[in-house]
CSV table of C-alpha atoms in Angstrom, one decimal:
chain,number,residue,atom,x,y,z
L,7,MET,CA,3.2,-14.6,-2.5
L,8,PRO,CA,4.3,-17.6,-0.4
L,9,GLY,CA,6.6,-17.2,2.6
L,10,ILE,CA,4.6,-14.4,4.1
L,11,LYS,CA,3.9,-14.8,7.8
L,12,ARG,CA,0.3,-14.4,8.9
L,13,PRO,CA,0.0,-10.8,10.4
L,14,LEU,CA,-1.9,-10.0,13.5
L,15,ALA,CA,-5.6,-9.2,13.0
L,16,SER,CA,-6.3,-5.5,12.6
L,17,ASP,CA,-8.3,-3.8,15.3
L,18,SER,CA,-10.9,-2.8,12.7
L,19,LEU,CA,-12.2,-4.1,9.4
L,20,ALA,CA,-11.6,-0.7,7.8
L,21,VAL,CA,-8.3,1.0,6.9
L,22,LEU,CA,-7.4,4.6,6.6
L,23,VAL,CA,-5.0,5.8,3.8
L,24,ARG,CA,-3.3,9.1,4.3
L,25,LEU,CA,-2.2,10.5,0.9
L,26,PRO,CA,0.9,12.7,0.1
L,27,ASP,CA,-1.4,15.8,-0.2
L,28,GLY,CA,-2.8,15.2,3.4
L,29,ARG,CA,-6.1,13.8,2.4
L,30,THR,CA,-7.3,10.6,4.2
L,31,LEU,CA,-9.4,7.9,2.5
L,32,ARG,CA,-11.3,5.2,4.3
L,33,PHE,CA,-11.8,1.6,2.8
L,34,SER,CA,-13.6,-1.4,4.1
L,35,ASN,CA,-13.0,-3.5,1.0
L,36,SER,CA,-10.0,-4.4,-1.2
L,37,PHE,CA,-8.6,-1.5,-3.2
L,38,HIS,CA,-5.9,-0.7,-5.7
L,39,ILE,CA,-3.2,2.0,-5.6
L,40,GLY,CA,-1.8,3.2,-8.9
L,41,ARG,CA,-1.5,5.9,-11.5
L,42,GLU,CA,-4.5,4.9,-13.7
L,43,PRO,CA,-7.9,6.5,-13.1
L,44,GLY,CA,-9.5,3.2,-12.4
L,45,CYS,CA,-7.5,2.8,-9.1
L,46,GLU,CA,-9.4,3.6,-5.9
L,47,VAL,CA,-6.3,5.4,-4.7
L,48,GLU,CA,-5.0,7.3,-7.7
L,49,VAL,CA,-1.4,8.7,-7.3
L,50,ALA,CA,-0.2,10.8,-10.2
L,51,ASP,CA,3.6,10.3,-10.1
L,52,SER,CA,6.1,9.0,-12.6
L,53,HIS,CA,7.4,6.5,-10.1
L,54,VAL,CA,4.0,4.9,-9.8
L,55,SER,CA,2.9,2.1,-12.1
L,56,ARG,CA,-0.6,2.1,-13.6
L,57,ARG,CA,-1.6,-0.5,-11.1
L,58,HIS,CA,1.1,-0.5,-8.5
L,59,ALA,CA,-0.3,-2.3,-5.5
L,60,GLU,CA,-3.4,-3.9,-4.0
L,61,VAL,CA,-4.6,-3.8,-0.4
L,62,SER,CA,-6.9,-6.6,0.5
L,63,LEU,CA,-8.6,-8.1,3.5
L,64,PHE,CA,-8.2,-11.8,4.3
L,65,GLY,CA,-9.6,-13.4,7.4
L,66,GLY,CA,-9.7,-10.1,9.3
L,67,GLU,CA,-6.2,-9.2,8.3
L,68,TRP,CA,-5.2,-6.4,5.9
L,69,LEU,CA,-2.3,-7.1,3.4
L,70,ILE,CA,-0.6,-5.0,0.8
L,71,ARG,CA,0.7,-6.7,-2.4
L,72,ASP,CA,3.0,-5.4,-5.1
L,73,LEU,CA,1.3,-5.9,-8.5
L,74,GLN,CA,4.6,-6.5,-10.3
L,75,SER,CA,5.2,-2.7,-10.5
L,76,SER,CA,8.1,-1.3,-12.4
L,77,ASN,CA,9.8,0.4,-9.5
L,78,GLY,CA,8.7,-1.9,-6.6
L,79,LEU,CA,7.0,-1.4,-3.3
L,80,LEU,CA,8.7,-0.3,-0.1
L,81,VAL,CA,7.1,-1.1,3.3
L,82,ASP,CA,8.6,0.9,6.2
L,83,GLY,CA,11.6,1.5,4.0
L,84,ARG,CA,12.1,-2.1,2.9
L,85,ARG,CA,11.3,-3.6,-0.4
L,86,ALA,CA,8.5,-6.2,-0.2
L,87,ASP,CA,6.2,-8.2,-2.5
L,88,THR,CA,3.6,-8.7,0.2
L,89,ALA,CA,3.3,-7.3,3.7
L,90,PRO,CA,0.8,-7.1,6.6
L,91,ILE,CA,-0.7,-3.7,7.4
L,92,GLY,CA,-0.7,-4.6,11.1
L,93,ASP,CA,-1.0,-1.6,13.3
L,94,GLY,CA,0.1,0.7,10.4
L,95,VAL,CA,2.8,1.0,7.8
L,96,GLU,CA,4.5,3.6,5.6
L,97,ILE,CA,4.2,2.7,2.0
L,98,THR,CA,6.6,4.1,-0.7
L,99,LEU,CA,5.7,3.6,-4.3
L,100,GLY,CA,9.1,2.9,-5.9
L,101,VAL,CA,12.5,4.1,-4.7
L,102,GLY,CA,12.2,7.9,-4.4
L,103,GLY,CA,8.5,7.8,-5.1
L,104,PRO,CA,5.6,9.1,-3.1
L,105,SER,CA,4.7,7.7,0.3
L,106,LEU,CA,1.4,6.8,1.8
L,107,HIS,CA,0.5,5.9,5.4
L,108,ILE,CA,-2.0,3.0,5.8
L,109,GLU,CA,-3.4,2.0,9.2
L,110,PRO,CA,-6.4,0.2,10.6
L,111,GLU,CA,-9.3,2.5,11.7
L,112,ARG,CA,-9.7,2.8,15.4
L,113,ALA,CA,-12.3,4.7,17.3
L,114,ALA,CA,-10.4,7.4,19.1
L,115,LEU,CA,-12.1,8.7,22.2
L,116,ALA,CA,-11.9,12.5,22.3
L,117,PRO,CA,-10.7,13.9,25.7
L,118,GLU,CA,-13.4,15.6,27.7
L,119,ARG,CA,-13.3,19.4,27.7
L,120,SER,CA,-13.0,20.7,31.2
L,121,ASP,CA,-14.9,23.7,32.6
L,122,PRO,CA,-12.2,26.2,33.8
L,123,ASN,CA,-14.6,27.6,36.5
L,124,LYS,CA,-15.5,24.1,37.7
L,125,ASP,CA,-11.8,23.1,37.9
L,126,ASN,CA,-10.9,26.2,39.9
L,127,THR,CA,-13.7,25.6,42.3
L,128,LEU,CA,-12.7,21.9,42.8
L,129,GLU,CA,-9.1,23.0,43.3
L,130,ALA,CA,-10.1,25.5,45.9
L,131,TYR,CA,-12.2,22.9,47.9
L,132,ALA,CA,-9.4,20.3,47.6
L,133,GLN,CA,-6.8,22.8,48.8
L,134,HIS,CA,-9.1,24.0,51.6
L,135,TYR,CA,-10.1,20.5,53.0
L,136,PHE,CA,-7.2,18.3,51.9
L,137,GLY,CA,-4.2,20.5,52.0
L,138,SER,CA,-1.1,20.3,54.2
L,139,GLU,CA,-1.0,20.1,58.0
L,140,LYS,CA,0.4,23.6,58.1
L,141,GLU,CA,-2.7,24.9,56.4
L,142,GLU,CA,-4.8,22.9,58.9
L,143,GLU,CA,-3.0,24.7,61.7
L,144,GLU,CA,-3.7,28.0,60.1
L,145,ASP,CA,-7.3,27.2,59.8
L,146,ASP,CA,-7.5,26.3,63.5
L,147,ASP,CA,-5.8,29.6,64.4
L,148,ASP,CA,-8.4,31.7,62.8
L,149,GLY,CA,-11.1,29.5,64.4
L,150,SER,CA,-13.2,29.2,61.2
L,151,VAL,CA,-13.2,25.6,59.9
L,152,GLY,CA,-10.4,23.8,61.7
L,153,SER,CA,-12.3,21.0,63.5
L,154,ARG,CA,-14.7,20.4,60.6
L,155,THR,CA,-11.7,20.2,58.3
L,156,VAL,CA,-10.0,17.7,60.5
L,157,MET,CA,-13.0,15.4,60.5
L,158,ILE,CA,-13.5,15.7,56.8
L,159,ARG,CA,-9.8,14.9,56.3
L,160,LYS,CA,-10.0,11.8,58.5
L,161,ALA,CA,-13.0,10.6,56.7
L,162,PHE,CA,-11.3,11.2,53.5
L,163,GLN,CA,-8.2,9.3,54.6
L,164,GLN,CA,-10.4,6.3,55.6
L,165,LEU,CA,-12.1,6.5,52.2
L,166,GLN,CA,-8.7,6.6,50.5
L,167,GLN,CA,-7.6,3.5,52.4
L,168,GLN,CA,-10.7,1.6,51.4
L,169,GLN,CA,-10.2,2.7,47.8
L,170,ARG,CA,-6.6,1.6,47.8
L,171,ARG,CA,-7.6,-1.8,49.1
L,172,SER,CA,-10.3,-2.0,46.5
L,173,GLN,CA,-7.8,-0.9,43.8
L,174,ARG,CA,-5.3,-3.5,44.9
L,175,LEU,CA,-7.9,-6.2,44.8
L,176,THR,CA,-9.1,-5.0,41.4
L,177,ILE,CA,-5.6,-4.8,40.0
L,178,GLY,CA,-5.0,-8.3,41.3
L,179,LEU,CA,-8.1,-9.6,39.7
L,180,VAL,CA,-7.3,-7.9,36.4
L,181,ALA,CA,-3.8,-9.3,36.5
L,182,LEU,CA,-5.2,-12.8,37.2
L,183,ILE,CA,-7.7,-12.4,34.3
L,184,ALA,CA,-5.0,-11.1,32.0
L,185,LEU,CA,-2.7,-14.0,32.9
L,186,GLY,CA,-5.6,-16.4,32.3
L,187,ALA,CA,-6.4,-14.7,29.0
L,188,GLY,CA,-2.8,-14.7,27.9
L,189,GLY,CA,-2.5,-18.3,28.9
L,190,TYR,CA,-5.7,-19.2,27.0
L,191,ALA,CA,-4.5,-17.2,23.9
L,192,LEU,CA,-1.2,-19.1,24.0
L,193,TYR,CA,-3.0,-22.4,24.5
L,194,ALA,CA,-5.4,-21.5,21.6
L,195,TYR,CA,-2.5,-20.5,19.4
L,196,ARG,CA,-0.7,-23.8,20.1
L,197,VAL,CA,-3.9,-25.8,19.6
L,198,ILE,CA,-4.6,-24.1,16.2
L,199,GLY,CA,-0.9,-24.6,15.2
L,200,LYS,CA,-1.1,-28.3,16.2
L,201,GLN,CA,-4.4,-28.7,14.3
L,202,THR,CA,-3.0,-27.0,11.2
L,203,ALA,CA,0.1,-29.3,11.4
L,204,GLN,CA,-2.1,-32.3,11.7
L,205,ALA,CA,-4.3,-31.2,8.8
L,206,GLU,CA,-1.2,-30.9,6.7
L,207,ALA,CA,-0.1,-34.4,7.7
L,208,ILE,CA,-3.5,-35.8,6.7
L,209,PHE,CA,-3.5,-33.9,3.4
L,210,TYR,CA,0.0,-35.1,2.4
L,211,SER,CA,-0.9,-38.6,3.3
L,212,MET,CA,-3.7,-38.4,0.8
L,213,LYS,CA,-1.3,-36.7,-1.7
L,214,ALA,CA,1.2,-39.6,-1.4
L,215,GLN,CA,-1.6,-42.1,-2.1
L,216,ASP,CA,-2.7,-40.1,-5.1
L,217,ILE,CA,0.8,-39.9,-6.5
L,218,ALA,CA,1.4,-43.6,-5.9
L,219,PHE,CA,-1.8,-44.6,-7.6
L,220,ALA,CA,-1.3,-42.2,-10.5
L,221,GLN,CA,2.2,-43.6,-11.1
L,222,LEU,CA,0.9,-47.1,-11.0
L,223,GLU,CA,-1.7,-46.3,-13.6
L,224,GLN,CA,0.9,-44.7,-15.8
L,225,GLN,CA,3.2,-47.8,-15.5
L,226,LEU,CA,0.3,-50.1,-16.4
L,227,ALA,CA,-0.7,-47.9,-19.3
L,228,GLN,CA,2.9,-47.9,-20.7
L,229,SER,CA,2.9,-51.7,-20.4
L,230,GLY,CA,-0.5,-51.9,-22.2
L,231,THR,CA,-2.3,-53.1,-19.1
L,232,ALA,CA,-5.2,-51.3,-17.5
L,233,ALA,CA,-5.7,-51.1,-13.8
L,234,ASN,CA,-8.4,-53.6,-12.8
L,235,ARG,CA,-11.7,-52.5,-11.4
L,236,ASP,CA,-10.9,-53.8,-7.9
L,237,GLN,CA,-7.7,-51.8,-7.7
L,238,VAL,CA,-9.6,-48.6,-8.8
L,239,ALA,CA,-12.5,-49.3,-6.5
L,240,LYS,CA,-10.2,-49.9,-3.5
L,241,TYR,CA,-8.2,-46.7,-4.1
L,242,LEU,CA,-11.4,-44.6,-4.6
L,243,GLU,CA,-13.0,-45.9,-1.4
L,244,GLN,CA,-9.8,-45.2,0.7
L,245,ARG,CA,-9.5,-41.8,-1.0
L,246,ARG,CA,-13.1,-41.0,-0.3
L,247,LEU,CA,-12.8,-41.8,3.4
L,248,MET,CA,-9.6,-39.8,3.8
L,249,GLN,CA,-11.1,-36.9,2.0
L,250,SER,CA,-14.2,-37.0,4.2
L,251,ASN,CA,-12.0,-37.2,7.4
L,252,TYR,CA,-9.9,-34.3,6.1
L,253,GLU,CA,-12.8,-32.1,5.3
L,254,SER,CA,-14.4,-32.7,8.7
L,255,TYR,CA,-11.1,-31.9,10.4
L,256,VAL,CA,-10.5,-28.6,8.5
L,257,ALA,CA,-14.1,-27.5,8.9
L,258,GLY,CA,-13.3,-26.8,12.6
L,259,LEU,CA,-10.4,-24.5,11.5
L,260,TYR,CA,-12.5,-22.6,9.0
L,261,ASP,CA,-16.0,-22.3,10.3
L,262,ARG,CA,-15.5,-19.3,12.5
L,263,LYS,CA,-13.2,-17.2,10.4
L,264,LEU,CA,-14.1,-17.8,6.8
L,265,ASN,CA,-17.2,-17.1,4.8
L,266,GLU,CA,-18.8,-19.4,2.2
L,267,LYS,CA,-16.8,-17.9,-0.7
L,268,ASP,CA,-13.5,-18.4,1.1
L,269,LYS,CA,-14.3,-21.9,2.0
L,270,LEU,CA,-15.3,-22.8,-1.6
L,271,ILE,CA,-12.0,-21.4,-2.9
L,272,LEU,CA,-10.1,-23.6,-0.5
L,273,ARG,CA,-12.2,-26.6,-1.3
L,274,VAL,CA,-11.5,-26.2,-5.0
L,275,THR,CA,-7.8,-25.7,-4.3
L,276,ARG,CA,-7.5,-29.0,-2.4
L,277,MET,CA,-9.7,-30.6,-5.2
L,278,PHE,CA,-6.9,-29.7,-7.6
L,279,GLY,CA,-4.3,-31.3,-5.2
L,280,GLU,CA,-2.9,-28.4,-3.2
L,281,CYS,CA,-2.9,-28.2,0.6
L,282,ASP,CA,-5.3,-25.5,1.5
L,283,VAL,CA,-4.2,-25.1,5.1
L,284,ALA,CA,-0.6,-24.4,3.7
L,285,ALA,CA,-1.8,-21.7,1.3
L,286,PRO,CA,-0.2,-18.3,1.7
L,287,PRO,CA,-2.5,-15.8,3.6
L,288,GLU,CA,-3.1,-13.7,0.6
L,289,TYR,CA,-4.1,-16.6,-1.7
L,290,VAL,CA,-7.9,-16.4,-1.2
L,291,GLY,CA,-7.9,-12.7,-1.9
L,292,GLU,CA,-5.9,-13.3,-5.1
L,293,VAL,CA,-8.4,-15.9,-6.3
L,294,MET,CA,-11.2,-13.4,-5.5
L,295,ARG,CA,-9.5,-10.8,-7.6
L,296,TYR,CA,-9.6,-13.1,-10.6
L,297,ILE,CA,-13.2,-14.0,-9.8
L,298,THR,CA,-13.9,-10.3,-10.0
L,299,LYS,CA,-12.3,-10.2,-13.5
L,300,TRP,CA,-14.7,-13.0,-14.6
L,301,GLN,CA,-17.6,-11.1,-13.2
L,302,SER,CA,-16.7,-7.9,-15.0
L,303,THR,CA,-17.2,-9.4,-18.5
L,304,GLY,CA,-19.5,-11.8,-20.3
L,305,ARG,CA,-16.7,-14.1,-21.2
L,306,PHE,CA,-17.6,-16.9,-18.7
L,307,ARG,CA,-21.2,-17.0,-19.7
L,308,ASP,CA,-20.4,-16.9,-23.4
L,309,ALA,CA,-17.8,-19.6,-23.3
L,310,LEU,CA,-20.0,-21.8,-21.1
L,311,LYS,CA,-23.0,-21.4,-23.5
L,312,ARG,CA,-20.7,-22.4,-26.4
L,313,ALA,CA,-19.6,-25.5,-24.5
L,314,GLN,CA,-23.1,-26.5,-23.7
L,315,ASP,CA,-24.3,-26.0,-27.3
L,316,LEU,CA,-21.5,-28.5,-28.3
L,317,GLY,CA,-22.5,-30.9,-25.6
L,318,ALA,CA,-19.0,-30.5,-24.2
L,319,PRO,CA,-19.3,-30.4,-20.4
L,320,ARG,CA,-20.3,-34.0,-19.9
L,321,LYS,CA,-17.9,-35.4,-22.5
L,322,ILE,CA,-15.0,-33.4,-21.2
L,323,ALA,CA,-15.8,-34.3,-17.6
L,324,ALA,CA,-16.0,-38.0,-18.5
L,325,ALA,CA,-12.6,-37.9,-20.2
L,326,PHE,CA,-11.0,-36.6,-17.0
L,327,ILE,CA,-12.9,-38.9,-14.7
L,328,ALA,CA,-11.7,-41.8,-16.9
L,329,GLN,CA,-8.2,-40.7,-15.9
L,330,ASN,CA,-9.2,-40.4,-12.2
L,331,LEU,CA,-8.7,-36.7,-12.4
L,332,PRO,CA,-11.0,-33.9,-11.3
L,333,PRO,CA,-13.6,-33.0,-14.0
L,334,GLN,CA,-12.9,-29.4,-13.1
L,335,TYR,CA,-10.0,-29.5,-15.6
L,336,PHE,CA,-13.0,-28.6,-17.9
L,337,TYR,CA,-12.1,-24.9,-17.1
L,338,LEU,CA,-8.6,-25.3,-18.5
L,339,ALA,CA,-10.2,-25.5,-22.0
L,340,MET,CA,-12.2,-22.4,-21.1
L,341,GLN,CA,-9.0,-20.5,-20.5
L,342,GLU,CA,-7.2,-22.0,-23.5
L,343,SER,CA,-9.8,-21.4,-26.2
L,344,ASP,CA,-13.2,-20.3,-24.7
L,345,PHE,CA,-14.3,-23.7,-26.0
L,346,ILE,CA,-13.8,-22.6,-29.6
L,347,PRO,CA,-12.8,-25.9,-31.4
L,348,THR,CA,-11.2,-24.1,-34.4
L,349,ARG,CA,-9.1,-21.6,-32.5
L,350,SER,CA,-5.5,-21.0,-33.6
L,351,GLY,CA,-2.7,-19.6,-31.5
L,352,PRO,CA,0.2,-17.3,-32.6
L,353,PRO,CA,3.1,-18.8,-34.5
L,354,THR,CA,5.9,-20.1,-32.2
L,355,ARG,CA,9.2,-21.9,-32.8
L,356,TRP,CA,7.3,-25.1,-31.8
L,357,GLY,CA,4.6,-24.5,-34.4
L,358,ILE,CA,1.0,-23.1,-34.1
L,359,ALA,CA,-1.2,-24.4,-31.3
L,360,LYS,CA,-4.6,-25.3,-32.5
L,361,GLY,CA,-8.0,-26.5,-31.3
L,362,MET,CA,-10.0,-26.4,-28.1
L,363,TRP,CA,-7.0,-27.7,-26.1
L,364,GLN,CA,-4.4,-25.7,-28.1
L,365,PHE,CA,-2.0,-28.6,-28.9
L,366,ILE,CA,1.2,-27.8,-30.7
L,367,PRO,CA,1.9,-30.3,-33.6
L,368,GLN,CA,4.5,-32.4,-31.7
L,369,THR,CA,2.5,-32.8,-28.5
L,370,GLY,CA,-0.7,-33.6,-30.5
L,371,ALA,CA,1.1,-36.3,-32.4
L,372,ARG,CA,2.4,-37.8,-29.2
L,373,TYR,CA,-1.2,-38.4,-28.1
L,374,GLY,CA,-2.4,-39.6,-31.5
L,375,LEU,CA,-3.6,-36.4,-33.1
L,376,LYS,CA,-2.6,-35.9,-36.7
L,377,SER,CA,-1.8,-32.4,-37.9
L,378,GLY,CA,-3.2,-31.3,-41.2
L,379,PRO,CA,-1.4,-29.9,-44.3
L,380,LEU,CA,-2.0,-26.4,-43.0
L,381,PHE,CA,-0.3,-27.0,-39.7
L,382,SER,CA,2.2,-24.2,-40.2
L,383,ARG,CA,-0.6,-21.6,-40.9
L,384,PRO,CA,-3.2,-20.2,-38.6
L,385,GLY,CA,-6.8,-20.9,-39.4
L,386,VAL,CA,-9.2,-23.8,-40.0
L,387,ASP,CA,-7.8,-27.0,-41.4
L,388,PRO,CA,-10.5,-29.8,-41.7
L,389,ALA,CA,-7.8,-32.4,-41.9
L,390,ASP,CA,-6.2,-31.4,-38.6
L,391,GLU,CA,-7.4,-33.7,-35.8
L,392,ARG,CA,-6.4,-31.1,-33.2
L,393,LEU,CA,-9.5,-29.2,-34.3
L,394,ASP,CA,-11.8,-32.2,-33.6
L,395,TRP,CA,-12.5,-31.4,-30.0
L,396,GLU,CA,-14.1,-34.9,-29.4
L,397,LYS,CA,-10.8,-36.5,-30.4
L,398,ALA,CA,-8.6,-33.9,-28.8
L,399,THR,CA,-10.3,-34.1,-25.4
L,400,PRO,CA,-9.2,-37.6,-24.4
L,401,ALA,CA,-5.7,-36.7,-25.7
L,402,ALA,CA,-5.7,-33.7,-23.4
L,403,ALA,CA,-6.8,-35.8,-20.5
L,404,LYS,CA,-4.0,-38.3,-21.1
L,405,TYR,CA,-1.5,-35.5,-21.5
L,406,ILE,CA,-2.5,-33.8,-18.3
L,407,LYS,CA,-2.5,-37.2,-16.5
L,408,GLU,CA,1.1,-37.8,-17.5
L,409,ILE,CA,2.2,-34.4,-16.1
L,410,TYR,CA,0.1,-34.9,-13.0
L,411,SER,CA,1.5,-38.4,-12.3
L,412,THR,CA,5.2,-37.6,-12.8
L,413,ASP,CA,7.1,-34.5,-11.8
L,414,ALA,CA,4.1,-32.4,-10.9
L,415,GLN,CA,3.4,-34.7,-7.9
L,416,ALA,CA,-0.4,-34.6,-8.3
L,417,SER,CA,-0.5,-30.8,-8.1
L,418,GLY,CA,-3.2,-29.5,-10.4
L,419,LEU,CA,-1.9,-26.0,-10.2
L,420,LEU,CA,1.6,-27.1,-11.3
L,421,VAL,CA,-0.1,-29.1,-14.1
L,422,MET,CA,-1.8,-25.8,-15.3
L,423,ALA,CA,1.5,-23.9,-15.1
L,424,SER,CA,3.2,-26.7,-17.1
L,425,TYR,CA,0.4,-26.7,-19.7
L,426,ASN,CA,0.8,-23.0,-20.3
L,427,TRP,CA,4.5,-22.3,-19.8
L,428,GLY,CA,5.7,-25.5,-21.4
L,429,GLU,CA,6.1,-28.8,-19.6
L,430,THR,CA,9.9,-28.9,-20.1
L,431,ARG,CA,10.5,-25.4,-18.6
L,432,VAL,CA,8.4,-26.3,-15.5
L,433,ILE,CA,9.5,-29.9,-15.1
L,434,ASP,CA,13.2,-29.0,-15.4
L,435,LYS,CA,12.7,-26.6,-12.5
L,436,LEU,CA,10.6,-29.2,-10.5
L,437,ARG,CA,13.3,-31.7,-10.8
L,438,GLU,CA,15.6,-29.3,-8.9
L,439,MET,CA,13.1,-29.4,-6.0
L,440,PRO,CA,12.7,-32.2,-3.4
L,441,ALA,CA,10.4,-35.1,-4.5
L,442,ASP,CA,8.4,-34.8,-1.3
L,443,PRO,CA,5.1,-33.3,-2.3
L,444,LYS,CA,5.2,-31.1,0.9
L,445,GLN,CA,8.3,-29.5,-0.7
L,446,ARG,CA,7.3,-29.8,-4.3
L,447,ASN,CA,4.0,-27.9,-4.8
L,448,PHE,CA,2.6,-24.7,-6.3
L,449,TRP,CA,3.3,-22.7,-3.1
L,450,LYS,CA,7.0,-23.7,-3.0
L,451,PHE,CA,7.3,-23.4,-6.8
L,452,LEU,CA,6.2,-19.7,-6.6
L,453,GLU,CA,8.6,-19.1,-3.7
L,454,GLN,CA,11.5,-20.1,-5.9
L,455,TYR,CA,10.5,-19.2,-9.4
L,456,LYS,CA,7.8,-16.5,-9.4
L,457,GLU,CA,10.2,-13.9,-10.6
L,458,ARG,CA,11.1,-16.0,-13.6
L,459,MET,CA,7.5,-17.1,-14.3
L,460,PRO,CA,5.8,-15.2,-17.1
L,461,LEU,CA,2.8,-13.1,-15.9
L,462,GLN,CA,0.8,-14.9,-18.5
L,463,THR,CA,1.4,-18.2,-16.8
L,464,TYR,CA,0.7,-16.8,-13.3
L,465,GLU,CA,-2.6,-15.4,-14.5
L,466,TYR,CA,-3.4,-18.6,-16.5
L,467,VAL,CA,-3.4,-20.6,-13.2
L,468,PHE,CA,-5.5,-18.1,-11.3
L,469,TYR,CA,-8.0,-17.7,-14.1
L,470,ILE,CA,-8.6,-21.5,-14.2
L,471,VAL,CA,-8.8,-21.8,-10.4
L,472,SER,CA,-11.2,-18.9,-10.1
L,473,ALA,CA,-13.3,-20.2,-13.0
L,474,ALA,CA,-13.6,-23.6,-11.3
L,475,VAL,CA,-14.6,-21.8,-8.1
L,476,ILE,CA,-17.4,-19.9,-9.9
L,477,GLY,CA,-18.5,-23.1,-11.7
L,478,GLU,CA,-19.0,-24.9,-8.4
L,479,ASN,CA,-21.6,-22.4,-7.3
L,480,PRO,CA,-22.3,-19.7,-9.9
L,481,ARG,CA,-25.2,-18.1,-8.1
L,482,LEU,CA,-23.0,-17.5,-5.0
L,483,PHE,CA,-21.0,-15.1,-7.3
L,484,GLY,CA,-23.9,-13.4,-8.9
L,485,PHE,CA,-24.4,-15.6,-12.0
L,486,ASP,CA,-27.9,-16.7,-12.9
L,487,PHE,CA,-27.1,-20.3,-13.9
L,488,ASP,CA,-26.1,-23.5,-12.1
L,489,ASN,CA,-23.0,-25.7,-11.9
L,490,PRO,CA,-22.4,-27.0,-15.5
L,491,LEU,CA,-20.7,-30.1,-14.0
L,492,ALA,CA,-23.4,-30.8,-11.3
L,493,SER,CA,-24.5,-34.0,-13.0
L,494,VAL,CA,-21.0,-35.6,-13.0
L,495,SER,CA,-19.0,-36.9,-10.1
L,496,SER,CA,-15.4,-36.4,-9.1
L,497,PRO,CA,-13.2,-39.5,-9.3
L,498,GLN,CA,-12.7,-39.2,-5.5
L,499,LEU,CA,-16.4,-39.4,-5.0
L,500,SER,CA,-17.3,-42.2,-7.4
L,501,ALA,CA,-16.1,-45.8,-7.9
L,502,ASN,CA,-18.0,-46.4,-11.1
L,503,GLN,CA,-15.0,-46.3,-13.5
């Protein structure tokens, strides 16, 4: 996903797909290409995966993305994970597989049909009045139209000269305008590039402060000392000002080209500690894809009702705010267990994960949770503290804070990947990356390790991010309830700890 250059904007917001059988389909929204009947572009061929690729629109730009197909995706003959459609591309679904042509829709002006009789008449007049000097002499000899022809030709020559002068002036003006437009486009490109670079610099300044403060808190916790209220208040005030300045700055970059849903996705992304202006161009579309998955089932609504019946939203949010972490980690528990306190995971070599936060026995014990006598069996064990969600929630917040403050470099998305894939697997890989948060983040991690990351972990991260986006404004996405965390404040927005 990362590493893709931003393509040029398409000339139209619709694309045309020419199928192997010659049919042409038109799309103005994202669509899937694959073998299964649910795909908008269904291609029945053994080379084609059930869901082979997705074409999506982001910021006026069409992109095609391989959905981890078995045989890969070739764009103009070259294998690619993601590629811009640009002015048009030839897509091959697997080596030796069927090919499609995808291009932006353009309004083609049909050439005017000429009237043969009219054309012949015009040619005859043109030949008669504006032919060669030899023909003029012949006209004079027969005494028919010679003098009149000469006068008409002279008038026409004067008109031609005037037209040529006018054309030269017009061409000059057009060239000047084109030069000015090109200069302005170059200027605008440089300005936007400079603004983006400055936004990144501001963001990573905030990130460095977050990392430093989180590490200080961890050191104090290990020594048995709590950060004093003045330290916390000073950090939160500085962080709030930096956040406000940053959001004001990026608003100018986003206002004209992003809708409210896109802006919300990027706001939640930076809330979790990732630089939104550095996000790959297809990232917003990918989050929207997972939002669509949540919209297609009742899972979000059912899980949220279960949490609300338990009184969990406020208590979970409070546990994370106490660690100066975003309360939106609430949605990690939604993905882990659907807020079912007694859920058991499958047997693994590390034991069975249990409870709302799905702690394995060893990790639970590290954070003060005692496993019960039935720890090696799935199912309910009243003596197992991992199944007591009110005890397990502060433990989960401390565990996440430890990952967040050390090798994950205050990246919430890397924290999520660590929680699912296993902190050792992720942290060992992170330690091979530069410590600079600009080089150690979720985007860079995917660049290096996406091929080795389980699909389950990739989806885990996107399910949590997309759930958090929905939770910030459920009605914007078609749900008929309000933000379950509306009554709590982010640690970056409150100094009441």
